[in-house]
Short mmCIF file of C-alpha atoms in Angstrom, two decimals:
data_model
loop_
_atom_site.label_atom_id
_atom_site.label_comp_id
_atom_site.label_asym_id
_atom_site.label_seq_id
_atom_site.Cartn_x
_atom_site.Cartn_y
_atom_site.Cartn_z
CA MET A 228 -23.29 -36.57 -16.37
CA SER A 229 -23.82 -35.97 -12.69
CA GLU A 230 -25.03 -32.72 -11.11
CA SER A 231 -22.75 -29.82 -12.06
CA ILE A 232 -20.70 -28.09 -9.38
CA LEU A 233 -19.90 -24.98 -11.38
CA THR A 234 -22.27 -23.54 -13.94
CA ALA A 235 -21.87 -20.41 -16.03
CA ARG A 236 -24.67 -19.02 -18.19
CA GLY A 237 -24.37 -16.20 -20.68
CA VAL A 238 -21.21 -14.78 -19.14
CA ILE A 239 -20.11 -11.48 -20.66
CA ALA A 240 -16.72 -10.29 -19.47
CA GLY A 241 -13.51 -8.57 -20.50
CA TYR A 242 -10.52 -6.59 -19.28
CA VAL A 243 -12.15 -3.20 -19.82
CA PRO A 244 -15.78 -2.62 -18.79
CA GLY A 245 -17.91 -2.15 -21.88
CA LEU A 246 -15.37 -3.88 -24.13
CA PRO A 247 -16.19 -7.55 -23.58
CA ILE A 248 -14.02 -10.33 -24.98
CA VAL A 249 -16.37 -13.06 -23.80
CA HIS A 250 -19.82 -12.44 -25.30
CA GLY A 251 -22.15 -14.76 -23.43
CA VAL A 252 -20.44 -18.09 -22.80
CA SER A 253 -22.19 -20.92 -20.98
CA LEU A 254 -20.51 -23.99 -19.57
CA GLU A 255 -20.63 -26.40 -16.68
CA VAL A 256 -18.39 -28.85 -14.83
CA ALA A 257 -19.34 -31.77 -12.60
CA PRO A 258 -17.34 -33.23 -9.69
CA GLY A 259 -14.65 -35.62 -10.88
CA GLU A 260 -14.94 -34.41 -14.44
CA ILE A 261 -12.22 -32.93 -16.64
CA VAL A 262 -13.57 -30.33 -19.02
CA THR A 263 -11.33 -28.66 -21.57
CA ILE A 264 -12.00 -25.39 -23.35
CA ILE A 265 -10.42 -25.17 -26.77
CA GLY A 266 -10.57 -22.66 -29.56
CA PRO A 267 -8.41 -20.34 -31.62
CA ASN A 268 -6.33 -17.52 -30.16
CA GLY A 269 -8.49 -14.62 -29.03
CA ALA A 270 -11.55 -16.83 -28.56
CA GLY A 271 -11.83 -15.62 -24.95
CA LYS A 272 -10.83 -18.91 -23.30
CA SER A 273 -8.42 -17.45 -20.75
CA THR A 274 -10.64 -14.42 -20.24
CA MET A 275 -13.52 -16.74 -19.37
CA LEU A 276 -11.42 -18.58 -16.76
CA LYS A 277 -10.17 -15.35 -15.21
CA ALA A 278 -13.72 -14.02 -15.01
CA LEU A 279 -14.87 -17.22 -13.29
CA ALA A 280 -11.91 -16.90 -10.87
CA GLY A 281 -13.02 -13.41 -9.87
CA LEU A 282 -9.99 -11.77 -11.48
CA LEU A 283 -11.99 -9.95 -14.15
CA HIS A 284 -15.32 -8.20 -13.88
CA ILE A 285 -18.36 -10.05 -15.22
CA ASP A 286 -20.62 -7.57 -17.00
CA ALA A 287 -23.56 -9.93 -17.35
CA GLY A 288 -24.49 -13.58 -16.89
CA VAL A 289 -24.75 -15.97 -14.01
CA VAL A 290 -22.11 -18.10 -12.30
CA ILE A 291 -23.37 -20.72 -9.86
CA GLN A 292 -21.30 -22.91 -7.60
CA GLU A 293 -23.23 -25.56 -5.67
CA GLY A 294 -26.50 -23.67 -6.01
CA LYS A 295 -25.04 -20.34 -4.98
CA ALA A 296 -24.57 -17.35 -7.30
CA ILE A 297 -20.90 -16.41 -7.05
CA GLY A 298 -20.36 -14.09 -10.02
CA ASN A 299 -18.03 -11.17 -9.23
CA PHE A 300 -17.20 -12.46 -5.77
CA PRO A 301 -13.71 -11.37 -4.69
CA THR A 302 -11.11 -14.01 -5.52
CA HIS A 303 -10.22 -14.74 -1.89
CA ASP A 304 -13.86 -15.61 -1.18
CA LEU A 305 -13.98 -17.89 -4.22
CA VAL A 306 -10.75 -19.59 -3.18
CA ALA A 307 -12.12 -20.06 0.33
CA ALA A 308 -15.31 -21.52 -1.20
CA GLY A 309 -13.29 -24.15 -3.08
CA LEU A 310 -12.66 -22.60 -6.47
CA ALA A 311 -8.95 -22.57 -7.31
CA PHE A 312 -7.25 -20.97 -10.29
CA VAL A 313 -3.80 -21.72 -11.71
CA PRO A 314 -2.66 -18.94 -14.04
CA GLN A 315 -0.67 -19.67 -17.18
CA THR A 316 2.57 -17.75 -16.89
CA GLY A 317 4.53 -16.87 -13.78
CA ASN A 318 2.44 -19.23 -11.74
CA VAL A 319 4.88 -19.77 -8.87
CA PHE A 320 6.52 -17.27 -6.55
CA ALA A 321 10.11 -17.67 -7.72
CA SER A 322 11.65 -15.86 -4.74
CA LEU A 323 9.76 -17.99 -2.20
CA THR A 324 10.64 -21.54 -1.26
CA ILE A 325 8.47 -24.45 -2.37
CA HIS A 326 7.14 -24.68 1.18
CA GLU A 327 6.34 -20.97 1.31
CA ASN A 328 4.57 -21.21 -2.04
CA LEU A 329 2.32 -23.86 -0.54
CA VAL A 330 1.72 -21.72 2.56
CA VAL A 331 0.58 -18.85 0.32
CA GLY A 332 -1.74 -21.31 -1.44
CA GLY A 333 -3.30 -22.04 1.96
CA HIS A 334 -3.65 -18.37 2.82
CA THR A 335 -7.43 -18.54 3.15
CA LEU A 336 -7.33 -21.58 5.43
CA ARG A 337 -8.35 -21.12 9.03
CA GLY A 338 -6.32 -23.73 10.86
CA ARG A 339 -5.71 -27.10 9.14
CA LEU A 340 -2.61 -25.67 7.43
CA LYS A 341 -0.33 -28.50 8.61
CA GLU A 342 -2.80 -31.14 7.51
CA ARG A 343 -3.21 -29.57 4.08
CA LEU A 344 0.56 -29.22 3.68
CA SER A 345 1.17 -32.88 4.35
CA ASP A 346 -1.65 -33.72 1.94
CA ALA A 347 -0.04 -31.65 -0.80
CA TYR A 348 3.34 -33.29 -0.18
CA ALA A 349 1.71 -36.72 -0.19
CA LEU A 350 0.18 -36.01 -3.60
CA PHE A 351 3.40 -34.61 -5.02
CA PRO A 352 6.19 -36.43 -3.19
CA ASP A 353 8.76 -35.07 -5.67
CA LEU A 354 8.37 -31.69 -3.98
CA VAL A 355 9.38 -32.95 -0.53
CA PRO A 356 13.18 -33.00 -0.98
CA LYS A 357 13.01 -29.54 -2.54
CA ARG A 358 10.76 -27.95 0.05
CA ASN A 359 13.36 -25.40 1.17
CA ASP A 360 14.60 -24.54 -2.32
CA ARG A 361 13.42 -21.39 -4.01
CA ALA A 362 10.75 -22.06 -6.62
CA GLY A 363 12.88 -20.11 -9.10
CA THR A 364 15.30 -23.03 -9.17
CA LEU A 365 12.64 -25.50 -10.38
CA SER A 366 12.32 -26.72 -13.96
CA GLY A 367 9.23 -25.93 -16.01
CA GLY A 368 7.55 -29.24 -15.22
CA GLN A 369 8.31 -28.97 -11.51
CA ARG A 370 6.95 -25.42 -11.46
CA GLN A 371 3.71 -26.63 -12.96
CA MET A 372 3.57 -29.40 -10.37
CA LEU A 373 4.12 -26.84 -7.61
CA ALA A 374 1.47 -24.52 -9.04
CA ILE A 375 -1.05 -27.37 -9.04
CA ALA A 376 0.00 -28.49 -5.55
CA ARG A 377 -0.40 -24.91 -4.33
CA SER A 378 -3.90 -24.69 -5.76
CA LEU A 379 -4.76 -27.88 -3.87
CA MET A 380 -3.90 -26.34 -0.50
CA THR A 381 -7.47 -25.18 0.05
CA ALA A 382 -8.86 -28.63 -0.87
CA PRO A 383 -10.75 -27.07 -3.80
CA LYS A 384 -13.79 -28.63 -5.38
CA VAL A 385 -13.05 -26.99 -8.72
CA ILE A 386 -9.63 -26.25 -10.19
CA MET A 387 -9.34 -24.01 -13.19
CA LEU A 388 -6.09 -24.13 -15.12
CA ASP A 389 -4.98 -21.78 -17.85
CA GLU A 390 -2.82 -23.78 -20.28
CA PRO A 391 -1.16 -26.03 -17.70
CA THR A 392 1.16 -27.60 -20.27
CA ALA A 393 2.30 -24.44 -22.07
CA GLY A 394 6.01 -24.62 -22.80
CA LEU A 395 6.47 -28.14 -21.45
CA ALA A 396 8.26 -31.00 -23.18
CA PRO A 397 5.87 -33.71 -24.50
CA LYS A 398 6.85 -36.16 -21.75
CA LEU A 399 6.03 -33.57 -19.08
CA VAL A 400 2.77 -32.71 -20.80
CA MET A 401 1.66 -36.30 -20.27
CA GLN A 402 2.86 -36.13 -16.65
CA VAL A 403 0.75 -33.01 -15.95
CA PHE A 404 -2.29 -34.59 -17.61
CA ALA A 405 -1.79 -37.76 -15.56
CA ASP A 406 -1.64 -35.63 -12.39
CA LEU A 407 -4.89 -33.92 -13.36
CA ARG A 408 -6.55 -37.28 -14.05
CA ARG A 409 -5.47 -38.39 -10.59
CA LEU A 410 -7.11 -35.31 -9.05
CA ALA A 411 -10.31 -35.86 -10.98
CA GLU A 412 -10.46 -39.40 -9.64
CA ARG A 413 -10.48 -37.87 -6.16
CA GLY A 414 -13.66 -36.01 -7.13
CA VAL A 415 -12.18 -32.63 -8.02
CA ALA A 416 -13.81 -30.90 -10.98
CA ILE A 417 -11.22 -29.67 -13.48
CA LEU A 418 -11.79 -26.94 -16.00
CA MET A 419 -8.87 -26.09 -18.22
CA VAL A 420 -7.92 -24.11 -21.25
CA GLU A 421 -5.45 -25.88 -23.52
CA GLN A 422 -3.51 -25.20 -26.69
CA ASN A 423 -2.49 -28.87 -26.74
CA ALA A 424 -6.11 -29.47 -27.69
CA ARG A 425 -5.90 -33.01 -28.95
CA ALA A 426 -3.82 -34.34 -26.06
CA ALA A 427 -6.00 -32.49 -23.55
CA LEU A 428 -9.23 -33.86 -25.00
CA ARG A 429 -7.86 -37.40 -24.82
CA ILE A 430 -7.77 -37.18 -21.01
CA SER A 431 -10.93 -35.05 -20.77
CA ASP A 432 -14.51 -36.11 -20.27
CA ARG A 433 -16.02 -33.24 -22.16
CA GLY A 434 -14.98 -30.19 -24.11
CA TYR A 435 -16.20 -26.79 -25.20
CA VAL A 436 -15.11 -25.03 -28.35
CA LEU A 437 -15.16 -21.24 -28.18
CA THR A 438 -14.77 -18.86 -31.09
CA GLY A 439 -15.02 -15.09 -31.00
CA GLY A 440 -16.02 -15.15 -27.34
CA ARG A 441 -19.03 -17.41 -27.93
CA ASN A 442 -19.88 -21.09 -27.57
CA PHE A 443 -19.23 -22.77 -30.90
CA ALA A 444 -19.52 -26.43 -30.05
CA GLU A 445 -19.55 -28.74 -27.06
CA GLY A 446 -19.76 -32.40 -26.36
CA ARG A 447 -18.08 -35.52 -25.08
CA ALA A 448 -14.33 -35.39 -25.61
CA GLU A 449 -14.24 -38.44 -27.87
CA ASP A 450 -17.00 -37.01 -30.05
CA LEU A 451 -15.13 -33.74 -30.42
CA LEU A 452 -11.98 -35.67 -31.28
CA ALA A 453 -13.85 -37.67 -33.89
CA ASP A 454 -15.52 -34.67 -35.49
CA GLU A 455 -13.85 -34.11 -38.86
CA THR A 456 -14.77 -30.42 -39.19
CA LEU A 457 -13.59 -29.58 -35.69
CA ALA A 458 -10.47 -31.61 -36.14
CA THR A 459 -9.30 -29.67 -39.16
CA ALA A 460 -10.39 -26.30 -37.78
CA PHE A 461 -9.25 -26.44 -34.18
CA LEU A 462 -7.32 -29.55 -33.32
CA GLY A 463 -4.65 -29.46 -35.96
CA ALA A 464 -4.50 -32.27 -38.46
CA ARG A 465 -4.29 -35.76 -37.00
CA THR A 466 -2.19 -37.07 -39.84
CA PRO A 467 -0.14 -34.96 -42.21
CA ALA A 468 -2.75 -33.21 -44.34
CA ARG A 469 -2.98 -34.40 -47.89
CA LYS A 470 -1.87 -31.55 -50.04
CA LYS A 471 -4.29 -30.59 -52.74
CA ALA A 472 -2.82 -30.34 -56.17
CA SER A 473 -2.34 -26.69 -56.87
CA MET B 239 39.05 9.05 15.48
CA LEU B 240 38.11 6.58 12.77
CA GLY B 241 36.57 4.26 15.34
CA GLN B 242 34.42 7.07 16.71
CA THR B 243 33.33 8.04 13.20
CA ILE B 244 32.38 4.47 12.41
CA ALA B 245 30.39 4.20 15.63
CA ASP B 246 28.54 7.43 14.81
CA GLY B 247 27.96 6.21 11.27
CA ILE B 248 26.47 2.95 12.48
CA LEU B 249 24.09 4.82 14.78
CA THR B 250 22.90 7.17 12.05
CA GLY B 251 22.73 4.18 9.74
CA ALA B 252 20.56 2.16 12.12
CA ILE B 253 18.02 4.97 12.25
CA ILE B 254 18.07 5.43 8.48
CA ALA B 255 17.65 1.66 8.10
CA LEU B 256 14.42 1.68 10.12
CA GLY B 257 13.01 4.33 7.80
CA ALA B 258 14.42 2.69 4.67
CA ILE B 259 12.63 -0.58 5.40
CA GLY B 260 9.31 1.23 5.01
CA VAL B 261 10.44 2.91 1.79
CA SER B 262 11.59 -0.44 0.45
CA PHE B 263 8.24 -2.08 1.32
CA GLY B 264 6.47 0.82 -0.37
CA LEU B 265 8.49 0.47 -3.54
CA GLN B 266 8.09 -3.30 -3.68
CA ILE B 267 4.68 -4.16 -2.23
CA LEU B 268 2.75 -0.94 -2.79
CA ARG B 269 4.65 -0.28 -6.03
CA PHE B 270 5.31 3.41 -5.78
CA ALA B 271 7.84 5.80 -4.26
CA ASN B 272 6.15 7.18 -1.19
CA PHE B 273 7.67 10.61 -0.60
CA ALA B 274 5.43 11.07 2.41
CA HIS B 275 7.17 8.24 4.24
CA SER B 276 9.63 10.65 5.84
CA GLU B 277 6.70 12.51 7.42
CA LEU B 278 5.70 9.34 9.25
CA ILE B 279 9.11 9.59 10.93
CA THR B 280 8.30 13.13 12.06
CA TRP B 281 4.81 12.14 13.15
CA GLY B 282 6.09 9.20 15.15
CA ALA B 283 8.55 11.43 16.97
CA TYR B 284 5.94 14.09 17.75
CA LEU B 285 3.26 11.59 18.78
CA ALA B 286 5.75 10.23 21.30
CA LEU B 287 6.42 13.82 22.38
CA ALA B 288 2.70 14.30 22.97
CA PHE B 289 2.60 11.17 25.15
CA VAL B 290 5.69 12.35 27.02
CA GLY B 291 3.92 15.67 27.61
CA PHE B 292 1.00 13.69 28.97
CA PHE B 293 2.73 11.32 31.37
CA GLY B 294 6.26 12.66 31.57
CA VAL B 295 9.50 11.11 30.46
CA GLY B 296 9.92 9.15 33.71
CA THR B 297 12.80 8.76 36.10
CA PRO B 298 15.88 7.75 34.16
CA ILE B 299 16.50 4.01 34.17
CA GLY B 300 20.19 3.47 34.86
CA PRO B 301 22.42 5.57 32.62
CA VAL B 302 19.80 6.32 29.92
CA SER B 303 18.09 9.72 29.95
CA PHE B 304 14.50 8.46 30.23
CA GLY B 305 12.27 6.14 32.16
CA TRP B 306 9.72 3.51 31.22
CA GLN B 307 7.20 6.24 30.37
CA LEU B 308 9.15 7.09 27.24
CA ILE B 309 9.32 3.43 26.28
CA LEU B 310 5.54 3.25 26.66
CA ALA B 311 5.20 6.48 24.66
CA MET B 312 7.40 4.90 22.01
CA LEU B 313 5.19 1.82 21.70
CA LEU B 314 1.99 3.88 21.59
CA ALA B 315 3.47 6.28 19.03
CA GLY B 316 4.58 3.32 16.93
CA LEU B 317 1.07 1.89 16.98
CA LEU B 318 -0.58 5.23 16.23
CA THR B 319 1.81 6.04 13.40
CA GLY B 320 0.97 2.64 11.91
CA VAL B 321 -2.71 3.55 12.16
CA LEU B 322 -1.98 6.97 10.66
CA ALA B 323 -0.24 5.34 7.70
CA PHE B 324 -3.25 3.10 7.25
CA ILE B 325 -5.70 6.04 7.45
CA VAL B 326 -3.69 7.99 4.88
CA ASP B 327 -3.86 4.95 2.62
CA ALA B 328 -7.62 4.62 3.07
CA LEU B 329 -8.22 8.34 2.45
CA VAL B 330 -5.90 8.85 -0.49
CA TYR B 331 -3.88 5.98 -1.93
CA ARG B 332 -6.56 3.28 -1.87
CA ARG B 333 -9.00 5.54 -3.69
CA LEU B 334 -6.39 6.27 -6.32
CA ARG B 335 -5.50 2.55 -6.62
CA ASN B 336 -9.13 1.62 -7.10
CA ARG B 337 -9.37 4.11 -9.94
CA GLY B 338 -6.38 2.46 -11.57
CA ALA B 339 -4.06 5.41 -10.96
CA SER B 340 -0.50 5.03 -12.29
CA SER B 341 2.37 4.90 -9.83
CA LEU B 342 3.39 8.39 -10.94
CA THR B 343 0.01 9.70 -9.80
CA LEU B 344 0.59 8.06 -6.43
CA VAL B 345 4.06 9.63 -6.21
CA PHE B 346 2.64 13.11 -6.78
CA ALA B 347 -0.15 12.48 -4.29
CA SER B 348 2.54 11.52 -1.79
CA PHE B 349 4.32 14.87 -2.35
CA GLY B 350 1.11 16.65 -1.45
CA LEU B 351 0.52 14.46 1.54
CA ALA B 352 4.06 15.08 2.77
CA LEU B 353 3.40 18.82 2.80
CA ILE B 354 0.07 18.40 4.57
CA LEU B 355 1.47 16.06 7.20
CA ARG B 356 4.52 18.25 7.85
CA HIS B 357 2.49 21.41 8.23
CA LEU B 358 0.01 19.76 10.54
CA ILE B 359 2.99 19.16 12.84
CA ILE B 360 4.06 22.81 12.56
CA LEU B 361 0.46 23.81 13.27
CA GLY B 362 0.33 21.68 16.38
CA PHE B 363 3.83 22.00 17.79
CA GLY B 364 5.27 25.12 16.15
CA PRO B 365 8.27 25.40 13.87
CA GLY B 366 10.85 25.29 16.66
CA THR B 367 12.73 22.40 18.22
CA HIS B 368 11.65 20.17 21.09
CA ALA B 369 13.33 17.51 23.19
CA TYR B 370 11.96 14.54 25.10
CA THR B 371 14.31 15.23 27.97
CA HIS B 372 16.94 17.76 29.02
CA GLU B 373 18.72 15.23 31.14
CA LEU B 374 22.47 15.54 30.66
CA GLN B 375 24.23 12.43 29.49
CA ILE B 376 27.83 11.44 29.76
CA ALA B 377 29.24 9.35 26.97
CA ILE B 378 30.68 6.01 27.97
CA GLU B 379 33.96 4.85 26.53
CA VAL B 380 33.05 1.52 25.00
CA TRP B 381 36.30 0.65 23.30
CA ARG B 382 39.64 2.47 22.82
CA GLY B 383 38.46 6.06 22.73
CA ILE B 384 35.09 5.31 21.16
CA ARG B 385 32.52 7.14 23.23
CA ILE B 386 28.81 6.50 22.94
CA LEU B 387 25.90 7.97 24.89
CA PRO B 388 23.87 5.44 26.88
CA ASP B 389 20.81 6.51 24.87
CA GLN B 390 22.61 5.60 21.68
CA ILE B 391 23.39 2.14 23.00
CA PHE B 392 19.70 1.77 23.80
CA ILE B 393 18.81 2.89 20.27
CA LEU B 394 21.18 0.44 18.66
CA ALA B 395 19.90 -2.43 20.79
CA ALA B 396 16.27 -1.52 20.12
CA ALA B 397 16.91 -1.24 16.37
CA ILE B 398 18.55 -4.66 16.32
CA ILE B 399 15.63 -6.21 18.22
CA VAL B 400 13.05 -4.59 15.93
CA VAL B 401 14.84 -5.68 12.75
CA ALA B 402 15.37 -9.23 14.05
CA GLY B 403 11.70 -9.42 15.04
CA LEU B 404 10.64 -8.19 11.62
CA HIS B 405 12.91 -10.72 9.94
CA LEU B 406 11.31 -13.56 11.91
CA TYR B 407 7.86 -12.22 11.10
CA LEU B 408 8.54 -12.02 7.37
CA THR B 409 10.18 -15.44 7.32
CA TYR B 410 7.76 -17.51 9.35
CA SER B 411 4.35 -15.86 9.77
CA ARG B 412 1.66 -16.49 7.21
CA THR B 413 1.05 -12.77 6.75
CA GLY B 414 4.80 -12.23 6.39
CA ILE B 415 5.02 -14.90 3.70
CA ALA B 416 1.97 -13.39 1.98
CA MET B 417 3.69 -9.99 2.06
CA ARG B 418 6.71 -11.45 0.30
CA ALA B 419 4.43 -13.17 -2.19
CA MET B 420 2.72 -9.83 -2.87
CA ALA B 421 6.11 -8.21 -3.28
CA GLU B 422 6.94 -10.64 -6.04
CA SER B 423 3.62 -10.76 -7.87
CA PRO B 424 0.43 -9.04 -6.68
CA ALA B 425 -1.54 -10.69 -9.49
CA LEU B 426 -0.51 -14.23 -8.56
CA ALA B 427 -1.00 -13.51 -4.85
CA ARG B 428 -4.53 -12.42 -5.65
CA ALA B 429 -5.16 -15.55 -7.71
CA CYS B 430 -4.00 -17.63 -4.72
CA GLY B 431 -6.69 -16.07 -2.57
CA VAL B 432 -4.47 -13.63 -0.70
CA LYS B 433 -6.54 -10.67 0.47
CA VAL B 434 -4.47 -8.05 -1.27
CA GLU B 435 -6.03 -5.12 0.57
CA SER B 436 -5.41 -6.66 3.96
CA VAL B 437 -1.75 -7.33 3.14
CA ILE B 438 -1.43 -3.72 2.00
CA ARG B 439 -2.98 -2.62 5.30
CA TRP B 440 -0.39 -4.65 7.24
CA THR B 441 2.40 -3.25 5.12
CA TRP B 442 1.34 0.28 6.00
CA MET B 443 1.00 -0.50 9.69
CA LEU B 444 4.48 -2.02 9.83
CA SER B 445 6.07 0.74 7.78
CA GLY B 446 4.45 3.37 9.95
CA ALA B 447 5.53 1.73 13.19
CA LEU B 448 9.13 1.38 11.96
CA ALA B 449 9.15 5.00 10.78
CA ALA B 450 7.93 6.08 14.23
CA MET B 451 10.82 4.18 15.84
CA ALA B 452 13.27 5.97 13.55
CA GLY B 453 11.67 9.31 14.43
CA ILE B 454 11.78 8.73 18.17
CA PHE B 455 15.41 7.63 18.00
CA LEU B 456 16.23 10.76 16.01
CA GLY B 457 14.39 12.82 18.60
CA LEU B 458 16.47 11.27 21.36
CA THR B 459 19.73 12.22 19.62
CA PRO B 460 19.20 14.99 20.45
CA GLN B 461 16.02 16.82 19.41
CA LEU B 462 12.83 17.03 17.35
CA HIS B 463 11.99 19.55 14.66
CA PRO B 464 9.32 19.53 11.94
CA GLU B 465 11.85 18.86 9.16
CA MET B 466 13.54 15.97 10.94
CA GLY B 467 11.87 13.43 8.66
CA SER B 468 11.92 15.29 5.37
CA SER B 469 15.61 16.09 5.73
CA LEU B 470 16.24 12.32 5.75
CA LEU B 471 14.07 11.56 2.72
CA LEU B 472 16.80 11.21 0.11
CA GLU B 473 18.96 9.13 2.44
CA LEU B 474 16.02 6.77 2.97
CA PHE B 475 15.61 6.24 -0.76
CA ALA B 476 19.35 5.91 -1.27
CA ALA B 477 19.47 3.22 1.43
CA ALA B 478 16.46 1.31 0.07
CA ILE B 479 17.76 1.32 -3.50
CA LEU B 480 21.37 0.67 -2.50
CA GLY B 481 20.38 -2.44 -0.59
CA GLY B 482 18.03 -3.69 -3.29
CA VAL B 483 14.33 -2.89 -3.25
CA GLY B 484 12.16 -5.37 -1.40
CA SER B 485 14.94 -6.92 0.63
CA LEU B 486 14.89 -6.48 4.39
CA PRO B 487 18.60 -7.22 4.88
CA GLY B 488 19.19 -4.96 1.89
CA ALA B 489 17.40 -2.01 3.49
CA VAL B 490 19.33 -2.53 6.74
CA ILE B 491 22.75 -2.82 5.08
CA GLY B 492 21.80 0.07 2.78
CA GLY B 493 20.94 2.21 5.81
CA LEU B 494 24.20 1.37 7.54
CA LEU B 495 26.22 2.10 4.39
CA VAL B 496 24.50 5.46 3.98
CA GLY B 497 25.19 6.37 7.61
CA LEU B 498 28.79 5.20 7.41
CA SER B 499 29.58 6.87 4.08
CA GLU B 500 28.28 10.22 5.36
CA ASN B 501 30.29 10.09 8.55
CA VAL B 502 33.49 8.50 7.34
CA SER B 503 33.77 10.78 4.30
CA ALA B 504 33.91 13.74 6.69
CA LEU B 505 37.34 12.55 7.80
CA ALA B 506 38.80 13.04 4.36
CA ILE B 507 36.84 15.85 2.75
CA SER B 508 34.75 18.82 3.83
CA THR B 509 31.49 17.99 5.62
CA VAL B 510 29.80 20.14 2.98
CA TYR B 511 29.95 17.07 0.74
CA LYS B 512 28.64 14.73 3.42
CA THR B 513 25.13 14.40 2.00
CA ALA B 514 26.47 13.65 -1.48
CA MET B 515 28.39 10.59 -0.30
CA PRO B 516 25.49 8.12 -0.15
CA PHE B 517 24.58 9.01 -3.72
CA ILE B 518 28.10 8.55 -5.01
CA LEU B 519 28.07 5.16 -3.32
CA LEU B 520 24.64 4.48 -4.81
CA LEU B 521 25.90 5.30 -8.32
CA LEU B 522 28.89 3.02 -7.89
CA VAL B 523 26.75 0.13 -6.68
CA LEU B 524 24.16 0.56 -9.42
CA PHE B 525 26.89 0.56 -12.07
CA ILE B 526 27.95 -2.89 -10.92
CA ARG B 527 24.65 -4.31 -9.64
CA PRO B 528 21.66 -2.48 -11.16
CA GLN B 529 19.29 -4.39 -8.87
CA GLY B 530 21.06 -3.17 -5.71
CA LEU B 531 23.19 -5.19 -3.31
CA PHE B 532 20.52 -7.68 -2.24
CA GLY B 533 17.94 -7.11 -4.95
CA LYS B 534 16.74 -9.84 -7.24
CA LYS B 535 17.21 -9.63 -10.95
CA SER B 536 13.90 -9.03 -12.60
#
């Protein structure tokens, strides 16, 4: 693995100060790498992402981006520094047009807005004919596409996505994963939380398993997929489970 | 008679609309009912009065009752009222926001602020009435017995220009788009890297400046008094809610409807009931469209 671009060590964070949900999680992502965080509900996966994105307070621990400690920086500074976050639900501005959504995504840009807009449209050409439609008129898959395109407006080095395929039809799930793979090939580091654990790991380079707000396991995606214990505990059975005689 | 009433209603409505825009922004972007907004109207009017006291009202330009000095005073008062709104936010509302205060706490704080702001005006200018100018004006017949003062024509034109400018700003400028994004979802706007505090600052500045315009126009037709803003408070909220919270065209149409319903109703029933009319209209609209005329379903 190459030099990491985002490193977190012993992060303790939560919604209410003094009541942490994440109890000391460590992880790292390298440029061009897709890293997926999996784990049961309440494991602190989303909380961890939000803390890294500057949306929740980090009580303890270190977050380093390109050699610089960035823990608890305000979100707009993190976005400007190349750390983008795509929330899970309500991740587009429904009352704004597709174009306006992208403009908001580029809010921290000084100049270069036009250039970034044409870049985003080039990456997601399906959005071009709809640019003046309200985002509320888009389908679930198109919304996800727009949310990702919007996060790309600042030319981020790291994109963090909270369950990018939640609520999508299987075909669209594959589409979103293919889009993410495409971004990774451009050198963007991708850190995501996924319920579709097995499918996500198949397109990931590495994975982390969190339980109870702590690191439980980590490794190369194919190793995690092959691990029998993990598979039954966190990935859902690969084949219909053989029922034990009762 | 009806024509004249409609003309008067539109004028009152235009002034209410300028105030209602700020109330609507407050409800949508700042997420609370700011009962001190009406005092920004009073402050705007009196700040302009202070400037007029300083460099006079000027020689009347054409048929209007004032010269360019009042227009300058108007712009300065608009700017200062915007700054005042921002200072009030920094001193009171921002502190409460940062402590995670509920919107009800902010509403009650705004009641207190309204009293403080109003009484500062009484302290400085006394409880009596003032006027920018005592120039006599003759109404012009604009169309079949409809007579309007030249000042009122100026007010209507200025209100249209201000609203059109604001519409362009909200539609095309990056800050304007960010304001609309904030109005829909502050959390997502923040995640996108929008500086939430700076958008809030802009919202206050704009609301304050618009309120000042409303106040100055009220003061021109015909006078200023310390309750000029607070007496409009309920109409402002009626207009903002009627039009649909968060919608600029909504606030403008809401303002016009409030002005019209007050004036036109006086033709049929006693003027005693005048102030009740906007609320009857509001009830009727909310029965049919709970989100207001231009509001979005949540």
